[in-house]
Amino acid sequence: MPIDIKDIARAVDAAAVMEPFAARPRLLALGEPTHGEDTLLEVRNELFRQLVAHGDYRTIAIESDCLAGLLVDAYVTSGAGSLDEVMERGFSHGFGASAANRELVRWMRAFNEGRPAPERLRFAGIDGPLEMAGAASPRQALTALHDHLARHVDAELLPCTAHTLDRLLGADDRWTEPAAMTDPARSTGRSAEARELRLLADDLVALLEEQTPHLIAATSREDLDRARLYGRTATGLLRYHRRMADTSAARMTRLVGERGRMMADNLLALAARGPVLVHAHNAHLQREKSAMRMGGRPLEWWSAGALVSARLGTEYAFLATALGTIRHRGVDAPPPDTLEGLLYALPDDRCVVDARRLAASLGDAPAPAPRVSPWFGYAPLDPAHLATIDGVVFIRDLPEVPATAAPESPGTPSGRV
């Protein structure tokens, strides 16, 4: 007898989300199909609170600058800075303007107050210091890595001095030149200085790993993890800038692929210290190849989720979020023959469905038609991906807001993933 979708739809809570898994996933990834909608973040916040209360999840990681995220983590763990400061400087892509993100940070700080370090909640960004218009200078990550090593290892082991790094890096606006994203000739990524910096960054990372026992004894594992983050970010940024200077037809594919790799490396590092709830665009977390159009050209790449899943296997879980309507963006009720249309017929405003049981419920019926969004900022769920998704979180209707009350976040085009 075919399964009725109503019988497998559950309220969105920690128990329902964890139901399909035989063991707790080390990385529980919750995707979103669009950015800039606080309702999606409110669902994420409530799920994280429940996972904290009923499980041993203590870290939340979001699609934001990994270095800026250190400011948020310092605030929620120790109260360093102020809430206003970390919302302004601790998020990229304009995400600090979100009321839901602010509430998440406020709640985490309140939860941690007075608790011993092992019980505190942690915050992390998984993205590189990247925006749609370009990438940051590698200065912050590279100099922080060098400074850490210079304080704790013999000077003769260092491959260069801080002065040499400063000379090779030059002015930061060489790296952040806005025109470089569309004109490879404006990028400094293949200059002689950039090539030398890539070699030095590799040597610094190698030295960090060679000195691991000494560094843990002299500092702490926490300090070592942070130095490794600096190393990953420095080498990743230098690779990204090299791709920006590429003139081949593969340039944009390599850029989005490099971003995915940076995210994956950060996720794997976080997974090593305990279970994590991850929140990012569906396209960054899915196991299938991701695809988008940029500059009129189709791009395909293996996302962070695909890369991490290949490494962690069943310790990685992916819940994709799908939406019924975003009326203030012109996205009206989905056609009934689409996957969203089937879910829209359910009586619940919000639910979570085991994706494999959802696929089984379709039986021998024709496969759902792919939904086409009239707004480029919303990516409908591809029904062909059901077999590689663990669960679907469905939100029937996003609240309507006047267009004047929903401006695009600075530096965050609505179509970014």
Coordinates of C-alpha atoms in Angstrom, one line a residue:
M1 CA 0.0 0.0 0.0
P2 CA 1.4 3.4 -1.0
I3 CA 2.6 5.6 1.9
D4 CA 0.5 8.7 2.5
I5 CA 2.8 11.8 2.8
K6 CA 0.6 13.0 5.7
D7 CA 1.6 9.9 7.6
I8 CA 5.3 10.6 7.4
A9 CA 5.3 14.4 8.0
R10 CA 6.4 15.4 11.4
A11 CA 6.6 18.7 13.3
V12 CA 10.1 20.3 12.9
D13 CA 11.8 19.4 16.2
A14 CA 15.0 17.7 17.2
A15 CA 13.3 14.3 17.8
A16 CA 11.8 14.2 14.3
V17 CA 15.0 15.4 12.6
M18 CA 17.1 12.7 14.3
E19 CA 14.5 9.9 13.7
P20 CA 16.0 8.6 10.4
F21 CA 19.5 8.1 11.8
A22 CA 20.8 5.0 13.6
A23 CA 23.5 7.1 15.3
R24 CA 24.0 10.8 15.9
P25 CA 25.5 12.5 12.8
R26 CA 28.8 14.3 13.5
L27 CA 27.8 17.0 11.0
L28 CA 24.1 17.7 10.8
A29 CA 23.6 20.1 7.8
L30 CA 20.4 22.1 7.5
G31 CA 20.2 23.8 4.1
E32 CA 18.2 26.8 3.0
P33 CA 17.0 27.5 -0.6
T34 CA 17.4 31.3 -0.4
H35 CA 19.2 33.9 1.8
G36 CA 17.9 36.9 3.7
E37 CA 14.7 35.3 5.2
D38 CA 14.7 35.4 8.9
T39 CA 11.9 32.8 9.2
L40 CA 14.4 30.2 7.9
L41 CA 16.9 31.3 10.5
E42 CA 14.3 31.2 13.3
V43 CA 13.6 27.5 12.4
R44 CA 17.4 26.9 12.6
N45 CA 17.7 28.7 15.9
E46 CA 14.9 26.7 17.5
L47 CA 16.4 23.4 16.2
F48 CA 19.8 24.3 17.6
R49 CA 18.3 25.1 21.0
Q50 CA 16.6 21.7 21.0
L51 CA 19.7 19.9 19.9
V52 CA 21.6 21.6 22.8
A53 CA 18.9 20.7 25.3
H54 CA 18.4 17.1 24.3
G55 CA 21.7 16.1 22.7
D56 CA 25.3 16.9 22.8
Y57 CA 25.5 19.4 20.0
R58 CA 27.5 22.4 21.2
T59 CA 28.6 24.1 18.0
I60 CA 26.7 25.9 15.3
A61 CA 28.5 26.8 12.0
I62 CA 27.0 29.0 9.3
E63 CA 27.8 30.2 5.8
S64 CA 29.9 33.2 6.9
D65 CA 33.5 34.4 7.0
C66 CA 35.5 31.9 9.1
L67 CA 37.9 34.6 10.4
A68 CA 35.2 37.1 11.2
G69 CA 33.4 34.3 13.0
L70 CA 36.2 34.2 15.6
L71 CA 34.9 37.5 16.9
V72 CA 31.4 36.0 17.4
D73 CA 32.9 32.9 19.1
A74 CA 34.9 35.0 21.5
Y75 CA 31.8 37.0 22.4
V76 CA 29.6 34.0 23.0
T77 CA 32.2 32.1 25.0
S78 CA 33.8 34.8 27.0
G79 CA 31.8 38.0 26.5
A80 CA 34.7 39.7 24.6
G81 CA 33.4 42.8 22.8
S82 CA 29.8 43.8 22.6
L83 CA 26.8 42.4 20.8
D84 CA 26.6 45.4 18.5
E85 CA 30.3 45.1 17.6
V86 CA 30.2 41.4 16.8
M87 CA 27.0 41.7 14.7
E88 CA 28.8 44.5 12.7
R89 CA 32.2 42.8 12.3
G90 CA 31.6 39.1 13.0
F91 CA 29.5 38.2 9.9
S92 CA 30.1 38.5 6.2
H93 CA 27.6 38.7 3.3
G94 CA 25.5 41.2 5.2
F95 CA 24.3 38.5 7.6
G96 CA 25.0 40.6 10.7
A97 CA 21.9 42.7 9.9
S98 CA 19.6 39.7 10.5
A99 CA 17.5 39.9 13.6
A100 CA 17.5 36.1 13.8
N101 CA 21.3 36.0 13.7
R102 CA 21.4 38.6 16.5
E103 CA 19.0 36.6 18.6
L104 CA 21.1 33.4 18.1
V105 CA 24.3 35.2 19.3
R106 CA 22.4 36.8 22.2
W107 CA 21.0 33.4 23.3
M108 CA 24.3 31.7 23.0
R109 CA 26.0 34.3 25.2
A110 CA 23.3 34.0 27.8
F111 CA 23.5 30.2 27.8
N112 CA 27.3 30.2 28.3
E113 CA 27.3 32.7 31.1
G114 CA 28.8 31.0 34.2
R115 CA 29.3 27.6 32.5
P116 CA 32.7 25.8 32.4
A117 CA 34.5 25.9 29.1
P118 CA 33.7 22.3 28.1
E119 CA 30.0 23.0 28.4
R120 CA 29.9 26.3 26.4
L121 CA 28.4 26.7 23.0
R122 CA 30.6 27.6 20.1
F123 CA 30.1 29.5 17.0
A124 CA 32.0 29.2 13.7
G125 CA 31.9 30.6 10.2
I126 CA 32.6 28.0 7.4
D127 CA 33.1 30.3 4.4
G128 CA 36.3 31.8 3.3
P129 CA 36.8 35.6 3.5
L130 CA 35.0 35.9 0.1
E131 CA 32.3 37.9 -1.4
M132 CA 30.6 37.8 -4.8
A133 CA 32.7 40.7 -5.9
G134 CA 36.1 39.3 -4.8
A135 CA 38.3 38.0 -2.1
A136 CA 40.1 39.4 0.9
S137 CA 43.8 39.9 1.1
P138 CA 45.6 36.9 2.7
R139 CA 47.4 39.3 5.1
Q140 CA 45.3 38.6 8.2
A141 CA 45.5 34.9 8.0
L142 CA 49.1 34.7 6.8
T143 CA 50.5 37.2 9.4
A144 CA 48.5 35.6 12.2
L145 CA 50.0 32.2 11.3
H146 CA 53.5 33.6 11.2
D147 CA 53.0 35.4 14.5
H148 CA 51.8 32.3 16.2
L149 CA 54.8 30.3 15.0
A150 CA 57.3 33.1 15.8
R151 CA 56.2 33.2 19.4
H152 CA 56.7 29.5 20.0
V153 CA 59.3 28.0 17.7
D154 CA 63.0 28.8 17.1
A155 CA 63.5 31.7 14.7
E156 CA 65.8 29.7 12.4
L157 CA 63.0 27.3 11.6
L158 CA 60.8 30.0 10.1
P159 CA 60.9 30.2 6.3
C160 CA 60.8 34.0 6.3
T161 CA 60.5 37.1 8.5
A162 CA 57.3 39.1 9.2
H163 CA 59.0 42.0 7.2
T164 CA 59.3 39.7 4.2
L165 CA 55.6 38.8 4.3
D166 CA 54.7 42.4 4.6
R167 CA 56.8 43.4 1.6
L168 CA 55.4 40.6 -0.6
L169 CA 51.8 41.3 0.4
G170 CA 52.1 44.9 -0.4
A171 CA 49.0 47.1 -0.2
D172 CA 45.8 45.2 0.5
D173 CA 43.9 47.0 -2.3
R174 CA 46.1 45.0 -4.8
W175 CA 44.2 41.9 -3.6
T176 CA 40.8 43.4 -3.2
E177 CA 40.7 45.1 -6.6
P178 CA 36.9 45.0 -7.5
A179 CA 37.6 44.7 -11.2
A180 CA 39.6 41.5 -10.8
M181 CA 36.4 39.3 -10.5
T182 CA 35.5 40.1 -14.1
D183 CA 38.9 41.0 -15.5
P184 CA 41.7 38.4 -14.8
A185 CA 44.3 40.9 -15.9
R186 CA 43.5 43.1 -12.9
S187 CA 44.2 40.2 -10.4
T188 CA 47.5 40.0 -8.6
G189 CA 47.0 36.3 -8.0
R190 CA 49.7 35.2 -10.5
S191 CA 52.3 37.9 -9.8
A192 CA 55.8 36.9 -8.7
E193 CA 55.0 38.0 -5.2
A194 CA 51.9 35.9 -5.0
R195 CA 53.8 32.8 -6.2
E196 CA 56.4 33.3 -3.5
L197 CA 53.7 33.8 -0.9
R198 CA 52.1 30.5 -1.9
L199 CA 55.4 28.7 -1.3
L200 CA 56.0 30.5 2.1
A201 CA 52.4 29.8 3.2
D202 CA 52.9 26.1 2.4
D203 CA 56.2 26.1 4.4
L204 CA 54.5 27.8 7.4
V205 CA 51.7 25.3 7.4
A206 CA 54.2 22.4 7.1
L207 CA 56.1 23.8 10.1
L208 CA 53.0 24.1 12.1
E209 CA 52.2 20.4 11.6
E210 CA 55.8 19.4 12.3
Q211 CA 55.8 21.2 15.6
T212 CA 52.4 20.0 16.7
P213 CA 53.5 18.2 20.0
H214 CA 55.6 21.2 21.0
L215 CA 52.9 23.7 20.2
I216 CA 50.2 21.8 22.2
A217 CA 52.5 21.6 25.2
A218 CA 53.5 25.3 24.9
T219 CA 50.0 26.6 24.2
S220 CA 46.8 24.5 23.9
R221 CA 45.0 22.4 21.4
E222 CA 42.6 25.4 21.0
D223 CA 45.4 27.6 20.0
L224 CA 46.7 25.0 17.6
D225 CA 43.2 24.6 16.0
R226 CA 43.1 28.4 15.5
A227 CA 46.6 28.5 13.9
R228 CA 45.4 25.7 11.6
L229 CA 42.4 27.8 10.6
Y230 CA 44.8 30.6 9.8
G231 CA 46.9 28.3 7.7
R232 CA 43.9 26.8 5.8
T233 CA 42.5 30.3 5.1
A234 CA 45.9 31.7 4.0
T235 CA 46.6 28.9 1.5
G236 CA 42.9 28.8 0.3
L237 CA 42.9 32.6 -0.3
L238 CA 46.2 32.4 -2.3
R239 CA 44.7 29.6 -4.4
Y240 CA 41.6 31.6 -4.9
H241 CA 43.5 34.7 -6.0
R242 CA 45.5 32.5 -8.4
R243 CA 42.2 31.3 -9.9
M244 CA 41.0 34.9 -10.3
A245 CA 44.0 35.6 -12.5
D246 CA 43.2 32.6 -14.7
T247 CA 42.1 33.4 -18.3
S248 CA 40.9 29.9 -19.2
A249 CA 37.3 28.8 -19.8
A250 CA 37.4 26.9 -16.5
R251 CA 38.1 30.0 -14.4
M252 CA 34.7 30.5 -12.7
T253 CA 34.2 26.7 -12.2
R254 CA 37.6 26.6 -10.4
L255 CA 36.6 29.6 -8.3
V256 CA 33.4 28.2 -7.0
G257 CA 35.1 24.8 -6.6
E258 CA 37.8 26.4 -4.5
R259 CA 35.2 28.1 -2.3
G260 CA 33.6 24.7 -1.8
R261 CA 36.9 23.2 -0.8
M262 CA 37.6 25.9 1.7
M263 CA 34.2 25.3 3.3
A264 CA 34.7 21.6 3.4
D265 CA 38.1 21.9 5.0
N266 CA 36.6 24.1 7.7
L267 CA 33.7 21.7 8.3
L268 CA 36.0 18.7 8.6
A269 CA 38.1 20.6 11.2
L270 CA 35.0 21.4 13.2
A271 CA 33.7 17.8 13.0
A272 CA 37.0 16.6 14.6
R273 CA 36.0 18.4 17.9
G274 CA 32.4 17.2 18.2
P275 CA 28.9 17.2 16.7
V276 CA 28.0 20.4 14.8
L277 CA 24.8 21.9 13.3
V278 CA 25.7 23.5 10.0
H279 CA 23.5 26.0 8.2
A280 CA 24.2 27.2 4.7
H281 CA 22.5 27.3 1.3
N282 CA 21.2 23.9 0.1
A283 CA 23.7 24.2 -2.9
H284 CA 26.6 24.2 -0.5
L285 CA 25.5 21.2 1.6
Q286 CA 24.0 18.8 -1.0
R287 CA 25.7 15.5 -1.9
E288 CA 24.9 15.9 -5.6
K289 CA 26.9 18.2 -7.9
S290 CA 25.8 21.8 -7.4
A291 CA 24.9 24.0 -10.4
M292 CA 24.2 27.7 -11.0
R293 CA 24.5 30.3 -13.8
M294 CA 27.0 33.1 -13.5
G295 CA 27.6 35.7 -16.2
G296 CA 25.2 33.8 -18.4
R297 CA 27.3 30.6 -18.2
P298 CA 26.3 27.3 -16.4
L299 CA 28.7 26.2 -13.6
E300 CA 28.9 22.8 -11.9
W301 CA 31.1 21.9 -9.0
W302 CA 31.3 19.5 -6.0
S303 CA 30.1 21.5 -3.0
A304 CA 31.3 21.4 0.6
G305 CA 28.6 18.9 1.4
A306 CA 29.5 16.5 -1.3
L307 CA 33.2 16.7 -0.3
V308 CA 32.5 16.2 3.4
S309 CA 30.0 13.4 2.8
A310 CA 32.7 11.6 0.7
R311 CA 35.0 11.7 3.8
L312 CA 32.5 11.2 6.7
G313 CA 30.0 8.8 5.1
T314 CA 27.1 8.3 7.5
E315 CA 28.5 10.8 10.0
Y316 CA 27.3 13.5 7.6
A317 CA 23.5 14.2 7.3
F318 CA 21.8 16.6 5.1
L319 CA 18.4 18.2 5.5
A320 CA 17.2 20.3 2.6
T321 CA 14.7 23.1 3.2
A322 CA 12.0 23.7 0.6
L323 CA 9.4 26.5 0.5
G324 CA 5.9 26.9 -0.7
T325 CA 5.6 30.7 -1.3
I326 CA 7.7 33.8 -1.0
R327 CA 5.0 36.2 -2.2
H328 CA 7.0 39.4 -1.6
R329 CA 9.5 37.9 -4.2
G330 CA 6.8 36.9 -6.7
V331 CA 7.0 33.2 -5.7
D332 CA 3.4 32.1 -5.5
A333 CA 1.9 28.7 -4.7
P334 CA 3.8 25.8 -6.4
P335 CA 2.2 23.8 -9.2
P336 CA 0.6 20.6 -7.7
D337 CA 2.8 18.3 -9.9
T338 CA 6.0 19.6 -8.3
L339 CA 7.6 18.3 -5.1
E340 CA 6.8 21.5 -3.4
G341 CA 3.3 21.3 -4.7
L342 CA 2.8 17.8 -3.0
L343 CA 4.1 19.2 0.3
Y344 CA 2.1 22.4 -0.1
A345 CA -1.1 20.2 0.0
L346 CA -0.2 19.1 3.6
P347 CA -2.2 20.8 6.4
D348 CA 0.9 21.8 8.3
D349 CA 2.7 25.1 8.0
R350 CA 6.0 23.5 8.8
C351 CA 7.1 19.9 8.8
V352 CA 10.0 17.6 8.2
V353 CA 9.8 14.5 6.1
D354 CA 12.2 11.6 5.8
A355 CA 13.3 12.0 2.2
R356 CA 13.6 8.3 1.4
R357 CA 10.2 7.6 2.7
L358 CA 8.9 10.6 0.7
A359 CA 10.5 9.0 -2.4
A360 CA 8.8 5.7 -1.5
S361 CA 5.4 7.5 -1.1
L362 CA 5.5 8.4 -4.8
G363 CA 5.4 4.8 -5.7
D364 CA 4.9 4.2 -9.4
A365 CA 3.4 7.7 -10.0
P366 CA 5.2 10.0 -12.4
A367 CA 8.2 11.7 -10.9
P368 CA 7.5 15.2 -9.7
A369 CA 8.2 18.0 -12.2
P370 CA 11.1 20.3 -11.3
R371 CA 9.7 23.6 -10.0
V372 CA 10.8 26.8 -11.9
S373 CA 11.1 29.9 -9.7
P374 CA 10.2 33.3 -11.2
W375 CA 12.8 34.8 -8.8
F376 CA 16.4 34.0 -9.3
G377 CA 17.1 34.2 -5.6
Y378 CA 15.1 31.1 -4.7
A379 CA 16.4 27.6 -5.8
P380 CA 13.6 25.0 -5.7
L381 CA 14.4 21.5 -4.6
D382 CA 15.4 19.2 -7.4
P383 CA 13.2 16.1 -7.1
A384 CA 16.0 14.0 -8.7
H385 CA 18.1 14.6 -5.5
L386 CA 15.7 12.9 -3.1
A387 CA 17.7 9.7 -3.0
T388 CA 20.8 11.6 -1.6
I389 CA 18.9 13.8 0.9
D390 CA 18.2 12.6 4.4
G391 CA 15.2 14.8 5.2
V392 CA 13.2 17.7 3.7
V393 CA 12.1 20.6 6.0
F394 CA 9.1 22.3 4.4
I395 CA 7.9 25.7 5.2
R396 CA 4.6 26.5 3.6
D397 CA 4.6 30.3 3.4
L398 CA 7.2 32.9 4.3
P399 CA 5.6 36.0 5.8
E400 CA 4.8 38.7 3.3
V401 CA 6.8 41.9 3.8
P402 CA 6.6 45.1 1.8
A403 CA 9.4 45.5 -0.8
T404 CA 10.6 48.6 1.0
A405 CA 11.1 46.6 4.2
A406 CA 13.2 43.9 2.6
P407 CA 16.3 45.5 1.1
E408 CA 19.1 43.5 -0.2
S409 CA 21.9 43.1 2.3
P410 CA 25.0 45.0 1.4
G411 CA 27.4 42.8 -0.6
T412 CA 24.9 40.0 -0.7
P413 CA 23.1 39.8 -4.0
S414 CA 19.8 37.9 -3.5
G415 CA 20.9 35.2 -5.9
R416 CA 24.2 34.3 -4.2
V417 CA 24.6 30.8 -2.9

